mmCIF file of C-alpha atoms and ligand atoms in Angstrom:
data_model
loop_
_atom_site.group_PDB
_atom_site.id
_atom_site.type_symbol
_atom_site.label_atom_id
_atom_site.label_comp_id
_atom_site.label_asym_id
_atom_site.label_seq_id
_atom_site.Cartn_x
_atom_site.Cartn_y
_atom_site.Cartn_z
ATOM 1 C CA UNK A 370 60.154 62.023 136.661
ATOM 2 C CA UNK A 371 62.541 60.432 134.514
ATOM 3 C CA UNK A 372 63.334 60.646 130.862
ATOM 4 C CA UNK A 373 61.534 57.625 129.286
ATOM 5 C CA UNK A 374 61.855 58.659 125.800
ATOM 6 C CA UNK A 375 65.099 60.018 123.738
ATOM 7 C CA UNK A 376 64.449 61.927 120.468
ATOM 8 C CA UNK A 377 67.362 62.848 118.503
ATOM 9 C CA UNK A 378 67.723 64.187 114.948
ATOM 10 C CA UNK A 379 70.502 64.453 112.806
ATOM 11 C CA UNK A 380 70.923 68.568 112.648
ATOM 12 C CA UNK A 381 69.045 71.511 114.421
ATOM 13 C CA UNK A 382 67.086 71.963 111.088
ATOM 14 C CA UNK A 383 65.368 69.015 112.129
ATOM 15 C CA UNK A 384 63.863 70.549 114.392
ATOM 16 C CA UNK A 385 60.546 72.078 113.267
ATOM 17 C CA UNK A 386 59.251 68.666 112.007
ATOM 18 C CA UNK A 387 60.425 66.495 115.112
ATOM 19 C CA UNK A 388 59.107 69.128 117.417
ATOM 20 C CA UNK A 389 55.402 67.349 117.288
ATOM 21 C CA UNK A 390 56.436 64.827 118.819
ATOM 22 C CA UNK A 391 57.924 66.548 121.798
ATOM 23 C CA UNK A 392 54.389 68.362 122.078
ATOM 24 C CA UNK A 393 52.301 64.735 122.097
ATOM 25 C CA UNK A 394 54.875 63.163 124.535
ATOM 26 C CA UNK A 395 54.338 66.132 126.692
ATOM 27 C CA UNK A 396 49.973 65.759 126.024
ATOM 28 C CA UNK A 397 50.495 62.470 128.102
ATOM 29 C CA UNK A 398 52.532 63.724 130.195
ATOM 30 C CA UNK A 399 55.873 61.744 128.981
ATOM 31 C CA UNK A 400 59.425 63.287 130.362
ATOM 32 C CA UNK A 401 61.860 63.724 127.199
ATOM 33 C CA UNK A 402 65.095 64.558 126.179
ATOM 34 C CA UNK A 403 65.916 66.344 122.408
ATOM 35 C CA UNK A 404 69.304 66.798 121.013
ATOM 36 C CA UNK A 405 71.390 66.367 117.725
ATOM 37 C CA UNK A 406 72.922 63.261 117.475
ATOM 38 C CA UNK A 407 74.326 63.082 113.712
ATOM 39 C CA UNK A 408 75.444 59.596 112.280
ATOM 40 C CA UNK A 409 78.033 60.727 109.557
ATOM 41 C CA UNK A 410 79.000 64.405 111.243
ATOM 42 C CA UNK A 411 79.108 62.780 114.965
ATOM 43 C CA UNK A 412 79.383 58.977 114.563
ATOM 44 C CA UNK A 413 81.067 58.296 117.729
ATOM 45 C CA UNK A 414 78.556 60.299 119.269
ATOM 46 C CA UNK A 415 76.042 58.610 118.060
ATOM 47 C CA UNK A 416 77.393 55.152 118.755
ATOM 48 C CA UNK A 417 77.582 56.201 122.668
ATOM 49 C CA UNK A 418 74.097 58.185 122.799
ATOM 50 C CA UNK A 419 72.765 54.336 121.686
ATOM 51 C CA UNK A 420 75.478 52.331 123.809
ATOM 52 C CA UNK A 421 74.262 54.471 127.466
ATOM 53 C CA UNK A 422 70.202 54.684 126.049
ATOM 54 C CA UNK A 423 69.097 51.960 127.832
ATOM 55 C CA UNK A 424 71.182 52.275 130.863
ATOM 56 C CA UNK A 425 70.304 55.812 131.195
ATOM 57 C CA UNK A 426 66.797 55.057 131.774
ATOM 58 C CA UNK A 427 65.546 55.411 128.203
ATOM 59 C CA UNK A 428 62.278 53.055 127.046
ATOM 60 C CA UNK A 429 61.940 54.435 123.853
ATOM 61 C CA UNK A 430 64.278 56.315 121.099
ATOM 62 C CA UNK A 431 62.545 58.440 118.611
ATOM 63 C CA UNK A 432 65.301 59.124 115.360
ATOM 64 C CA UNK A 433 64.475 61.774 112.749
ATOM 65 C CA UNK A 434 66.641 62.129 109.694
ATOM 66 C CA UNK A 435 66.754 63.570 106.248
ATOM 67 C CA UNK A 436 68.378 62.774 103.128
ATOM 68 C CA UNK A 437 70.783 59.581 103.261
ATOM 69 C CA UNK A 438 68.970 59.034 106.519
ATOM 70 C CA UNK A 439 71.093 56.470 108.580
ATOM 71 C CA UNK A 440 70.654 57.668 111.945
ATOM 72 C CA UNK A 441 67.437 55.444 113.290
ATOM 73 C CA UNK A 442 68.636 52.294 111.567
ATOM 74 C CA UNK A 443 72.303 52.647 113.556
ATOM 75 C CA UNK A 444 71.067 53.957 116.361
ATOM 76 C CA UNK A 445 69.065 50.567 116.206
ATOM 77 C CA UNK A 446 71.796 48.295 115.555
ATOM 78 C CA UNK A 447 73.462 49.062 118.918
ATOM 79 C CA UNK A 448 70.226 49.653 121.054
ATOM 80 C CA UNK A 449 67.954 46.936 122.099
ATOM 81 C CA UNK A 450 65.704 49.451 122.506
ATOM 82 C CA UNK A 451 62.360 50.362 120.285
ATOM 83 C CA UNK A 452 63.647 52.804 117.810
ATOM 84 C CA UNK A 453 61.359 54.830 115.554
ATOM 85 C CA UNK A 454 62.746 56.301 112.785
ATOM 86 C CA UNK A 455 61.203 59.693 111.391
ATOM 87 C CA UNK A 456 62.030 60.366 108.182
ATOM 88 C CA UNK A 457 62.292 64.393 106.958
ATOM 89 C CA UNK A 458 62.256 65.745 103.658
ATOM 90 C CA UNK A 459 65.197 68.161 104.461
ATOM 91 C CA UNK A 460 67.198 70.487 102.325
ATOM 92 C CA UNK A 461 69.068 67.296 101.515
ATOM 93 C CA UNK A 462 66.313 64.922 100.372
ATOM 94 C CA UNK A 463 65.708 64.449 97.306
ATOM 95 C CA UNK A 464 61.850 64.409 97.011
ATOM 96 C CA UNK A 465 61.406 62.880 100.929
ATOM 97 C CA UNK A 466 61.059 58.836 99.135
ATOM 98 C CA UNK A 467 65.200 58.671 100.030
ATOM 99 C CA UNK A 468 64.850 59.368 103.635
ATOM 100 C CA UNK A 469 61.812 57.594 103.845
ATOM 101 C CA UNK A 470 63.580 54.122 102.139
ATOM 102 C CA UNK A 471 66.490 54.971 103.920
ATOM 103 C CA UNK A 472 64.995 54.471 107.175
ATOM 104 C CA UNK A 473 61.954 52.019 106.456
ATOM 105 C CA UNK A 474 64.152 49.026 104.005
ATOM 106 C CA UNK A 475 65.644 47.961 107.163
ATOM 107 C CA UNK A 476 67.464 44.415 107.187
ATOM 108 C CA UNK A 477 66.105 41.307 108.606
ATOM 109 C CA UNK A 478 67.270 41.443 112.467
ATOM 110 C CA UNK A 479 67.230 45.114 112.873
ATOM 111 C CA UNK A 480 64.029 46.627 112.676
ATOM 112 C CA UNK A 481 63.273 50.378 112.706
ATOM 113 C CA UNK A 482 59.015 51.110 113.387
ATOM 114 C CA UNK A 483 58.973 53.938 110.209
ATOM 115 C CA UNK A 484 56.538 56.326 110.470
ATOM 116 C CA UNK A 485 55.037 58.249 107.578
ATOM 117 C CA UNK A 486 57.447 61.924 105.939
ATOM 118 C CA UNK A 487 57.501 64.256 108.575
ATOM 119 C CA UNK A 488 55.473 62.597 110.772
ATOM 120 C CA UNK A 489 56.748 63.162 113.955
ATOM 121 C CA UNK A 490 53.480 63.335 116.067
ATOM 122 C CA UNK A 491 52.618 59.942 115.185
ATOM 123 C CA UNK A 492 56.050 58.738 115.922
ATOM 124 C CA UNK A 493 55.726 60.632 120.013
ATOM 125 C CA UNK A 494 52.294 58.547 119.807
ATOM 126 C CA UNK A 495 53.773 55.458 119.076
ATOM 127 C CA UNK A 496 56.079 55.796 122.016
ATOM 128 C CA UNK A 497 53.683 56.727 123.990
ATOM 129 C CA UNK A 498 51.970 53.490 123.154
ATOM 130 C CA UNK A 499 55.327 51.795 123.698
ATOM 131 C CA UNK A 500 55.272 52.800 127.140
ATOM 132 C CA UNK A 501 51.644 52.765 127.979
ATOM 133 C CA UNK A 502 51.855 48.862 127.294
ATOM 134 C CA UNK A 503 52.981 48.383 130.632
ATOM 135 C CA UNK A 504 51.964 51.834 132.482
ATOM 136 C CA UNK A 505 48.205 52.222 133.194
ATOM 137 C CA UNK A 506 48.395 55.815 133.597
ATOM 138 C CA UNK A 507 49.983 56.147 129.596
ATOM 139 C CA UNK A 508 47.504 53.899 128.868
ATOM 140 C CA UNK A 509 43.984 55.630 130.154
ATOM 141 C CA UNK A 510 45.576 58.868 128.695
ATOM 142 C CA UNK A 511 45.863 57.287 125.267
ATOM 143 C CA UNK A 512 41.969 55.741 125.200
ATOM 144 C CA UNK A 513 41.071 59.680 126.158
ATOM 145 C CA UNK A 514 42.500 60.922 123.635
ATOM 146 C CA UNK A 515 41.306 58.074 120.729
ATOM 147 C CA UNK A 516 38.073 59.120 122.385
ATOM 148 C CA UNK A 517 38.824 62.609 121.558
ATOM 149 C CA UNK A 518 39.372 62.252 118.416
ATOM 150 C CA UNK A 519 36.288 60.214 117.289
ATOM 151 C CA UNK A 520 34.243 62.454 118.843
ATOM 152 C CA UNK A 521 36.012 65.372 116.911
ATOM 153 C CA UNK A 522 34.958 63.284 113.514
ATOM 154 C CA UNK A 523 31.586 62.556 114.262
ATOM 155 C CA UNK A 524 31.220 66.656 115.207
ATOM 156 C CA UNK A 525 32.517 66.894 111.083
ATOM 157 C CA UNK A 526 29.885 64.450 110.146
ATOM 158 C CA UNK A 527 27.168 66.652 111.718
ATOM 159 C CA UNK A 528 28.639 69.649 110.280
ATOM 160 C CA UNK A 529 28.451 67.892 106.779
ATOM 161 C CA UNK A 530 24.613 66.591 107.541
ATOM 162 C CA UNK A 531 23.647 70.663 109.125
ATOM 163 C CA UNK A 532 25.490 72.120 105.395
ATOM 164 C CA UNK A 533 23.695 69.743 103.576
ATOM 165 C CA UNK A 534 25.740 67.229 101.867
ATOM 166 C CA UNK A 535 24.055 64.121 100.767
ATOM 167 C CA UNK A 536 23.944 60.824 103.658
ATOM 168 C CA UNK A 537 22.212 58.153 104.011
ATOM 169 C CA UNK A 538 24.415 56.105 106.024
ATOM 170 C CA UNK A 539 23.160 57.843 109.651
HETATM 171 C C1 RP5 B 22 70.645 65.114 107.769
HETATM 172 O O1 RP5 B 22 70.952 66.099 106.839
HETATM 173 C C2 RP5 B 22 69.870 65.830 108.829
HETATM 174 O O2 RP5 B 22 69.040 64.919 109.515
HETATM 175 C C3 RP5 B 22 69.094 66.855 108.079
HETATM 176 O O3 RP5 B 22 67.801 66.383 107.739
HETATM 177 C C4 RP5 B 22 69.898 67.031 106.791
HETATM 178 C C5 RP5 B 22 70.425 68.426 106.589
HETATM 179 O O4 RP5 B 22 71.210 68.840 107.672
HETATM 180 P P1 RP5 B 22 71.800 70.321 107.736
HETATM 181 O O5 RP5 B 22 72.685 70.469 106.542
HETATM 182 O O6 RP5 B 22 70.634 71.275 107.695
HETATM 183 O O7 RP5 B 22 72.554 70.405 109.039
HETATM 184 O O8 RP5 B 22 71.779 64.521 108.298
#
């Protein structure tokens, strides 16, 4: 199948915190790519990873970053593609609130769907709602797996009622 969604992060030490949301794209059975694509150590690079996304086949670009975190709002500014911006609290954040600004105070005309520190799963979810907007298949895999995880809660709320915590509500 082809590669619907591009994630790319600014260095390899990215990597344990995007890697969710390679595993959720793969859940619902989304092909992806994932490389390093750096906006101040490989700008040109970056500039033609966002200039060929779309005509490469891409629906969706998932960008992680860390520190002074320009990478998703760029990549964004040459792509008419969705872009969703991860920020990471790297070894170059400051307490994780820089990347996250960096990526989320986006200008007027250029928007950049910020998910929250570290939080790559949701961001492979959100692309996977991206593309399920207009693919069926996406789409029925995506109401199993909200199913899924009410069912998981309301398995917690017996557990709480069976160890006897206090509820009157059912
Ligand atoms: C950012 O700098 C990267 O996205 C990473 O979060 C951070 C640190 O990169 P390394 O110094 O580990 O390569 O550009």
């Amino acid at each position: 199948m082809a590669i619907q969604v591009g994630i790319i992060m600014g260095s390899d030490s990215d990597l344990p915190v995007i890697e969710p949301a390679a595993a959720v794209l793969k859940t619902f059975g989304i092909d992806y790519e994932i490389t390093v694509v750096s906006a101040h150590r490989t700008p040109l690079r970056m500039v033609s990873y966002a200039q060929k996304a779309k005509e490469r086949g891409l629906k969706v670009i998932i960008a992680g970053a860390g520190g002074a975190a320009h990478l998703p709002g760029m990549v964004a500014s040459i792509t008419t593609l969705p872009v969703i911006g991860v920020p990471v609290k790297s070894s170059n954040s400051i307490d994780g609130w820089d990347s996250v600004l960096s990526i989320l105070q986006m200008p007027n005309g250029v928007p950049v769907a910020t998910v929250a520190l570290n939080a790559a799963k949701n961001a492979g979810i959100l692309a996977a709602q991206i593309i399920g907007a207009s693919d069926e298949a996406v789409s029925k895999k995506l109401a199993a797996y909200k199913t899924e995880m009410e069912a998981e809660v309301l398995q917690k709320v017996e557990r709480l009622k069976t160890g006897g915590q206090p509820n009157r509500f059912d």
